[in-house]
Coordinates of C-alpha atoms in Angstrom, one line a residue:
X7 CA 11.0 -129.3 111.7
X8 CA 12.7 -125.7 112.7
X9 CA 11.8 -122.9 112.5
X10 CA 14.2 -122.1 110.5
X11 CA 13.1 -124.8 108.0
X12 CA 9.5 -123.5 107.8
X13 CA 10.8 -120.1 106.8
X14 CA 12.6 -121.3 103.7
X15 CA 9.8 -123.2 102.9
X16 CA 7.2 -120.8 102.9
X17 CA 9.8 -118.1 101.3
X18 CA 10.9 -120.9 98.5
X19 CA 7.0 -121.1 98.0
X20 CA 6.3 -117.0 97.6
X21 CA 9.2 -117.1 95.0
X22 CA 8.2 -120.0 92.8
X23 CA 4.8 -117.9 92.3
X24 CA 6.3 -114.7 92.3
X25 CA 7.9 -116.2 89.5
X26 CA 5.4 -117.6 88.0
X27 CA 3.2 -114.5 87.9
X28 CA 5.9 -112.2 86.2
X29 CA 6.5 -115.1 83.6
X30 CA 3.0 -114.7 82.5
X31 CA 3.2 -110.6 82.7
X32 CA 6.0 -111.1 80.5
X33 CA 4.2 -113.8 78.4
X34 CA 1.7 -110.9 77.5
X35 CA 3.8 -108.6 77.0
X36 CA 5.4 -110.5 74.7
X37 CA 2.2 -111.6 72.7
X38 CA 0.3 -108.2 72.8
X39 CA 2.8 -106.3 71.0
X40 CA 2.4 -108.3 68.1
X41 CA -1.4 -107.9 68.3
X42 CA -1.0 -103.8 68.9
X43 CA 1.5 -103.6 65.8
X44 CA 0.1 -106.3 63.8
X45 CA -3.0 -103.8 61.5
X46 CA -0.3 -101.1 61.6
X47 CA 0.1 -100.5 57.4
X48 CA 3.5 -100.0 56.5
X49 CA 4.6 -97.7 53.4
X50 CA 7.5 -97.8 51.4
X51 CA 9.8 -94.7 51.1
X52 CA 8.8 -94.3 47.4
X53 CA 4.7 -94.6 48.6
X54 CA 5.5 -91.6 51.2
X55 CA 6.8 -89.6 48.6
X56 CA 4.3 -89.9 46.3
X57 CA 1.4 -89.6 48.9
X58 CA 2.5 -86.3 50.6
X59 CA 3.7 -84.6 47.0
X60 CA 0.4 -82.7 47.2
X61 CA 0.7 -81.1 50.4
X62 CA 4.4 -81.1 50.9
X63 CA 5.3 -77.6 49.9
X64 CA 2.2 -76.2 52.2
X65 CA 3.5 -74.0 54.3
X66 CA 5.1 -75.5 57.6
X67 CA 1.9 -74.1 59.7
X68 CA -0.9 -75.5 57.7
X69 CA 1.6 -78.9 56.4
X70 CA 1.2 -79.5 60.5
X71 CA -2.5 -79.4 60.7
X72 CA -3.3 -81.2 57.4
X73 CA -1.4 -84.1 59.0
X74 CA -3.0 -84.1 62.4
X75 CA -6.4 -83.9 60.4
X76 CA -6.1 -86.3 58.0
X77 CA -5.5 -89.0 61.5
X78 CA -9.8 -88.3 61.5
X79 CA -10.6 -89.5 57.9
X80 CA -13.7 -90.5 59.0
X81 CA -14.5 -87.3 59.8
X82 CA -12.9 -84.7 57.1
X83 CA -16.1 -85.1 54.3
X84 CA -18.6 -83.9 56.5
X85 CA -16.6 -80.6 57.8
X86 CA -16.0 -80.3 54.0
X87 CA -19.6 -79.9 53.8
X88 CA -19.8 -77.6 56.6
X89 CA -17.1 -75.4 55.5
X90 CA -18.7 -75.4 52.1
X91 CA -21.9 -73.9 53.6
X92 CA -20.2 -71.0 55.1
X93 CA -17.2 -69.9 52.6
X94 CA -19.5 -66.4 53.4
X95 CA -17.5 -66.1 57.0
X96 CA -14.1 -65.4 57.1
X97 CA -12.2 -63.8 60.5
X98 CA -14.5 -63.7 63.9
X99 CA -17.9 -64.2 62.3
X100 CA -16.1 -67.6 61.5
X101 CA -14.3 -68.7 64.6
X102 CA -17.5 -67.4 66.1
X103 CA -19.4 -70.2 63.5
X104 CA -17.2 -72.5 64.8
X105 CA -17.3 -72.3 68.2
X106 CA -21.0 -71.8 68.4
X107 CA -22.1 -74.7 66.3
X108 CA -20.2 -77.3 68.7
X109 CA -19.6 -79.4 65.7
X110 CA -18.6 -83.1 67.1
X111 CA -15.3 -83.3 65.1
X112 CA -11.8 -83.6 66.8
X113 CA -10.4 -79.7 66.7
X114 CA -7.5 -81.0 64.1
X115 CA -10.7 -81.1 61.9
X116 CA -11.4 -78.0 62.5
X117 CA -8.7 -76.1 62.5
X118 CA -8.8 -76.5 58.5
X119 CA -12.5 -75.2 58.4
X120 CA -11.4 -71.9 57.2
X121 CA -9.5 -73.7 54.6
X122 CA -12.3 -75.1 52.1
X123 CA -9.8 -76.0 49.5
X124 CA -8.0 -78.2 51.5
X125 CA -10.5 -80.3 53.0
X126 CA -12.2 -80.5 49.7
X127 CA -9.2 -81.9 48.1
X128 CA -8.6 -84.4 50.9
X129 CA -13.2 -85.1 51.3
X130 CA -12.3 -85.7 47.1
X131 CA -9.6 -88.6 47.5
X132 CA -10.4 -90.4 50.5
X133 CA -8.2 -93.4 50.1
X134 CA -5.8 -91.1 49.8
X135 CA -6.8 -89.4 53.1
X136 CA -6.9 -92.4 54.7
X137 CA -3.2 -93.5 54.0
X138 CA -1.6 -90.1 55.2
X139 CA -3.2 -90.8 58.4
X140 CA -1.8 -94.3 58.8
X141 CA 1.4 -93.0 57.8
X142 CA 1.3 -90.6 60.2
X143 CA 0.1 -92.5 63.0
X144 CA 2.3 -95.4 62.3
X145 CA 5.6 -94.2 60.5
X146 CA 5.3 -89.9 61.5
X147 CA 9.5 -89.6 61.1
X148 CA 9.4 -91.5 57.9
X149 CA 6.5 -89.1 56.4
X150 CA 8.7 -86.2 57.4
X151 CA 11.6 -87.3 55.4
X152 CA 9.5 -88.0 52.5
X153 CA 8.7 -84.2 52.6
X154 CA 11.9 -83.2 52.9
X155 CA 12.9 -84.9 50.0
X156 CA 10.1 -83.8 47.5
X157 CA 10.9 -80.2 49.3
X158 CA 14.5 -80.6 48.3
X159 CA 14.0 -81.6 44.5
X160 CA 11.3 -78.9 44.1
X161 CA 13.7 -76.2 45.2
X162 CA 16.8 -78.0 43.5
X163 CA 14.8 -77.6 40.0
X164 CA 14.3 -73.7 40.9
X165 CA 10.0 -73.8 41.7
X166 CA 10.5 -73.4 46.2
X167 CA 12.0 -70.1 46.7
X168 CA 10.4 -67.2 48.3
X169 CA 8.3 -65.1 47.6
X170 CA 5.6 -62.6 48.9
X171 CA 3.9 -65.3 50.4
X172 CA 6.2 -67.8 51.8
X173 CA 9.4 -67.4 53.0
X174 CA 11.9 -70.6 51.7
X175 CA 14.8 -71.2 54.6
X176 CA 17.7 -73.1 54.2
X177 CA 20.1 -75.2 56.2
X178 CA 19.8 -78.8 56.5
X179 CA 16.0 -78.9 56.5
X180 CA 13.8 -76.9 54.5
X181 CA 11.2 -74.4 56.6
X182 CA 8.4 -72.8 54.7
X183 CA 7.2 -70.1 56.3
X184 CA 4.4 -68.0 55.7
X185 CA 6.1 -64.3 54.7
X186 CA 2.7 -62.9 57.4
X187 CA 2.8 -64.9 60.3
X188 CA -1.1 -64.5 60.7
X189 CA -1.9 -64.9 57.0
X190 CA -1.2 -68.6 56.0
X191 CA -1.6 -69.3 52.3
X192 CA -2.1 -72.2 50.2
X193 CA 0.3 -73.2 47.3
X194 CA -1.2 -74.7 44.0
X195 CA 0.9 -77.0 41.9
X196 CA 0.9 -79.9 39.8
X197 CA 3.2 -82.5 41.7
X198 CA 4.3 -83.6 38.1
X199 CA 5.6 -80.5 37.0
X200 CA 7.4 -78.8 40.4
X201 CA 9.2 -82.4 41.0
X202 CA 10.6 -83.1 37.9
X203 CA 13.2 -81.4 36.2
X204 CA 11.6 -78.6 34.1
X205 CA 11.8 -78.7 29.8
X206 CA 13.9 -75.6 28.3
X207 CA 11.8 -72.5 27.9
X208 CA 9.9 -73.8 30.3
X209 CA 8.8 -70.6 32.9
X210 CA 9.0 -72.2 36.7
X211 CA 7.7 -68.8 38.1
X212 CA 4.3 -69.7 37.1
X213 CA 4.6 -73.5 38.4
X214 CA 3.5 -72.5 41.8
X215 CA 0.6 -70.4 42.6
X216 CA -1.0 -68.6 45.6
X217 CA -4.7 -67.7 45.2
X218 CA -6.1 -68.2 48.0
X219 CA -4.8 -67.2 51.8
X220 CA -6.8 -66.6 55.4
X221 CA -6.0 -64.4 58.3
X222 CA -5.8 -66.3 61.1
X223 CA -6.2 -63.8 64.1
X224 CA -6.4 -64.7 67.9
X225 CA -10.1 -65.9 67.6
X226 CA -8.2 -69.0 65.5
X227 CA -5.6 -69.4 68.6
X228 CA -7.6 -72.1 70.6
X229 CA -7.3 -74.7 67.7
X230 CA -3.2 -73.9 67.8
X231 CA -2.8 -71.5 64.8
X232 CA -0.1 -69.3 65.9
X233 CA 1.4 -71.9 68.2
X234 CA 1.7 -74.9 65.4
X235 CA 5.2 -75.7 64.0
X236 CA 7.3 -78.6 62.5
X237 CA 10.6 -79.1 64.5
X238 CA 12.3 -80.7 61.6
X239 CA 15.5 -82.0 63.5
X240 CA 13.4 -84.0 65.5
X241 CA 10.7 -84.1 63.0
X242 CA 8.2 -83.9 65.9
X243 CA 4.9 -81.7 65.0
X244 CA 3.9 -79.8 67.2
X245 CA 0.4 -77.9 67.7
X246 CA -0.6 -75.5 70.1
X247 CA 3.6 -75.6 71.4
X248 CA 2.5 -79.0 72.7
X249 CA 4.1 -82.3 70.1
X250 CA 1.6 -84.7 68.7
X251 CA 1.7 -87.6 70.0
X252 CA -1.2 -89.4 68.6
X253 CA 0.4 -92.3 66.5
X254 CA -1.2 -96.1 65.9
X255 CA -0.5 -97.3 69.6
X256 CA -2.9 -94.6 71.4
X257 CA -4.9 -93.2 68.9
X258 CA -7.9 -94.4 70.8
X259 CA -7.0 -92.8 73.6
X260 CA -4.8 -89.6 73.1
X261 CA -6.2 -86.3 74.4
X262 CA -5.1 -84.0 72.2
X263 CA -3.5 -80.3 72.9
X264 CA -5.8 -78.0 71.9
X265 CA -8.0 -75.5 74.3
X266 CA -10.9 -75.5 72.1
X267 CA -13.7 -76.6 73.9
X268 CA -14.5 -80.0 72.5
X269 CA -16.2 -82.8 74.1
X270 CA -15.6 -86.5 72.2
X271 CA -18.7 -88.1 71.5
X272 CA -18.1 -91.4 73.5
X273 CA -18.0 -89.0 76.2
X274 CA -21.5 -88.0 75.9
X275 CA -22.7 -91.1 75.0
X276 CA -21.2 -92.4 78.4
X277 CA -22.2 -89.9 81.1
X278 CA -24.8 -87.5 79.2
X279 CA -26.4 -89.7 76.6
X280 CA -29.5 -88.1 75.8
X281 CA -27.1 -84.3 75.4
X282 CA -24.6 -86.2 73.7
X283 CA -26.5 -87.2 71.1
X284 CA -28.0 -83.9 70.6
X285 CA -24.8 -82.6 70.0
X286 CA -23.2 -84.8 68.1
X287 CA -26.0 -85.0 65.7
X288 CA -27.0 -81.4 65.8
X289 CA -24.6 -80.6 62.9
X290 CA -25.8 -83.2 61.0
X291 CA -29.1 -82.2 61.4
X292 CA -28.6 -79.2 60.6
X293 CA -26.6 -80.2 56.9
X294 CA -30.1 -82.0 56.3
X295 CA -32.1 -78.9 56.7
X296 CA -29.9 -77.3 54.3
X297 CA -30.3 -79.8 51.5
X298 CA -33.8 -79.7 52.0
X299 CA -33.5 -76.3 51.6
X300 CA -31.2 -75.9 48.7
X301 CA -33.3 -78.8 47.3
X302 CA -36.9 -76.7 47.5
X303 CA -34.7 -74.1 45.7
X304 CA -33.4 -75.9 43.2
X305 CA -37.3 -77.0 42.5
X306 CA -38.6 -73.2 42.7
X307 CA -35.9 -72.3 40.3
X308 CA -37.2 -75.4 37.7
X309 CA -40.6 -74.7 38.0
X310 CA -40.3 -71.0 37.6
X311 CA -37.8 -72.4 34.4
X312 CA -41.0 -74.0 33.5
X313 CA -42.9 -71.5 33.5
X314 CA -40.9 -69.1 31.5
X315 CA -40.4 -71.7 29.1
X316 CA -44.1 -72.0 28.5
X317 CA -44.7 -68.1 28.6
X318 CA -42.1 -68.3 25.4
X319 CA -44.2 -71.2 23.8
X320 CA -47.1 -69.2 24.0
X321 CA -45.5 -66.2 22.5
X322 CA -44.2 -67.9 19.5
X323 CA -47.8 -69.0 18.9
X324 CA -49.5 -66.1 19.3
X325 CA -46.6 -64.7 16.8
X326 CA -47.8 -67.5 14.6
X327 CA -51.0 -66.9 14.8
X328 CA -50.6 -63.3 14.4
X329 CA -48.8 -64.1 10.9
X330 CA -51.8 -66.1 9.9
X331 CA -54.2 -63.7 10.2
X332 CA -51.9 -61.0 8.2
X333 CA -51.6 -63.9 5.8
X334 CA -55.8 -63.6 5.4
X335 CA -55.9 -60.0 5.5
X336 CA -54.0 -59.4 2.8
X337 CA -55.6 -62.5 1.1
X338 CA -58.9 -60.6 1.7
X339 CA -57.7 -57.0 0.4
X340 CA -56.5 -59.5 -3.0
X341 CA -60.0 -60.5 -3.3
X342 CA -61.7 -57.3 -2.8
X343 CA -59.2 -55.9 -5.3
X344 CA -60.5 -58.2 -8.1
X345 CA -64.2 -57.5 -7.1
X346 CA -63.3 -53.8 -7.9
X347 CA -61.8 -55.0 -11.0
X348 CA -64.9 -56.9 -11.8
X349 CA -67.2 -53.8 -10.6
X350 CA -64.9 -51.5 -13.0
X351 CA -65.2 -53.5 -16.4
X352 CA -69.1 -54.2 -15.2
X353 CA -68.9 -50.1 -15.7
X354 CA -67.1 -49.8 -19.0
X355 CA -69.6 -52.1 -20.1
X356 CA -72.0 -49.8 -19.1
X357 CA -70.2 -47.1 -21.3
X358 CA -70.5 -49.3 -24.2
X359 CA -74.3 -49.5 -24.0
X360 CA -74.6 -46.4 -23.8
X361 CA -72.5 -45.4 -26.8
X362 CA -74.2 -48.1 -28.7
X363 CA -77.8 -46.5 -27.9
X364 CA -76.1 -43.3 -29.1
X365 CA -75.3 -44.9 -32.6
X366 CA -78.7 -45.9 -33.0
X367 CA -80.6 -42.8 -31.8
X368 CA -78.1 -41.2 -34.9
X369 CA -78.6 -44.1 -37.2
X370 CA -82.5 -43.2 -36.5
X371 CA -82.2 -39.7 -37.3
X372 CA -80.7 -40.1 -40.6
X373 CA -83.7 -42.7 -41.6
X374 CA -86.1 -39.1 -41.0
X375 CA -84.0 -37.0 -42.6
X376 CA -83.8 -39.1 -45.7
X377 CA -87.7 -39.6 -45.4

């Protein structure tokens, strides 16, 4: 056999399991996407509407990070909790809070700590958190239509427009803005009413309100307020100028773009175990010490309860005892009152003998005069 022979050979050979290689690659290509998209949820258009109606007249700013946050359901009822504790601290005493407690929640979390309100009303409905952040992981242009649309019937019916608060733009997609670009409000509104055509007489003025805002200064920067936006003709979000890219693919595995210092628990776990679980149970820990301490307060404030309860009990018997005795006083000064009566006649009986002895002595002088 040639030379020339052998190299065929051996060259036939590499490509037969060169081939045979890349049609297995391929094979698993083929078979893990399935498996990847397969517990993806999927949502109807008419689902997405109704599940962002709540939040989709929030300004664009805060609309961005209620969607990255609600990605980490898991996570939004305990920073609830937290940002219940200290509704105290607004500005740097609460960045500062933040910061300094290393709480072990992904910085979307907490960027709405500030923000009570909203992560109460997302800790509150929780399936409902839960399928924003599917829908945001899985379908993110499809939940940005959806709030374009409710967006367009609420300010087709007269309720978006702006105000002192917001500022309503135009064009082919509808911005909200906040009218302070460090103050970032948060709309109430009942999805029925700003969605639907309104009844005559009806005043749509009143239909949204503004009662509670925050002033987010540069201490709120390194969780990407100030540098959070919604480009909504790519209907991309973007926080900290960097786009979220999180969706259902990589959500175990995206690094988010934030410059808050934040260190993921599996990270600790890993390479600092015995830290890492001090930190990422140090908030918790702390929540307990607060129950037990709202918990001995709630006691102190039923026993003292208690006690004034049984102070009043006491009173009301010593009033009723005190009525009693009155009662038997004047019972007493009755009785003396008919002894005096008694010692009085016992005295005009007295008088009577007396007078009779007087007729008698007279009686007796008249027998010696007629003697």
């Amino acid at each position: 056999m040639s030379v020339r022979q052998i190299c065929n050979r051996e060259q036939g050979a590499t490509g037969k399991i060169f081939g045979i290689v890349l049609a297995a690659f391929v094979m698993c290509c083929v078979l893990s996407a399935p498996a990847m998209a397969q517990g993806a949820p999927y949502f109807a258009p008419q689902q997405l509407d109704r599940m962002v109606s709540r939040i989709a007249l929030y300004p664009d700013p805060l609309l961005a990070q209620t969607l990255a946050a609600a990605t980490f359901p898991d996570q939004v009822s305990d920073a609830s909790y937290w940002a219940d504790e200290h509704h105290g601290l607004t500005g740097n005493e609460l960045a500062g809070a933040i910061e300094g407690d290393q709480l072990p929640w992904d910085p979307s979390v907490q960027a709405l700590l500030p923000f009570p309100a909203v992560l109460h009303m997302m800790a509150s409905d929780m399936n409902w958190t839960n399928d924003l952040g599917n829908a945001f992981l899985g379908q993110q242009q499809d939940v940005m239509y959806a709030v374009q649309r409710m967006r367009q019937r609420a300010r087709d019916y007269g309720y978006l427009r702006t105000g002192p608060q917001i500022i309503v733009g135009g064009g082919p997609y509808i911005t909200i803005l906040p009218a302070r670009a460090d103050y970032v409000v948060v709309p109430y509104y009942d999805p029925v009413v700003v969605y639907a055509r309104p009844r005559p007489g009806f005043f749509i003025g009143g239909a949204i309100g503004f009662r509670f805002g925050v002033v987010l200064g540069a201490s709120y920067r390194p969780w990407g307020w100030g540098y959070n936006r919604i480009a909504w003709d790519r209907r991309v979000v973007f926080i900290n100028n960097a786009p979220w890219q999180r969706t259902w693919v990589n959500r175990h595995e995206y690094h988010h773009p934030y410059t808050v210092h934040y260190y993921p628990e599996h990270h600790y776990v890993r390479e600092h175990e015995n830290h890492g679980h001090e930190v990422a149970y140090r908030a918790h820990e702390r929540n307990e010490e607060r129950r037990e301490v709202r918990h001995e307060e709630h006691a102190r404030e039923e026993r003292h309860e208690e006690r004034h309860e049984e102070h009043a009990r006491v009173e009301d018997h010593g009033h009723e005892v005190h009525g009693h005795d009155v009662v038997h006083e004047n019972h007493g000064h009755e009785d003396h009152g008919h002894d005096n009566g008694k010692h009085e006649t016992h005295g005009n009986d007295k008088g009577h003998d007396k007078h009779d002895d007087r007729d008698r002595g007279d009686k007796g002088d008249k027998g010696d005069h007629h003697r």
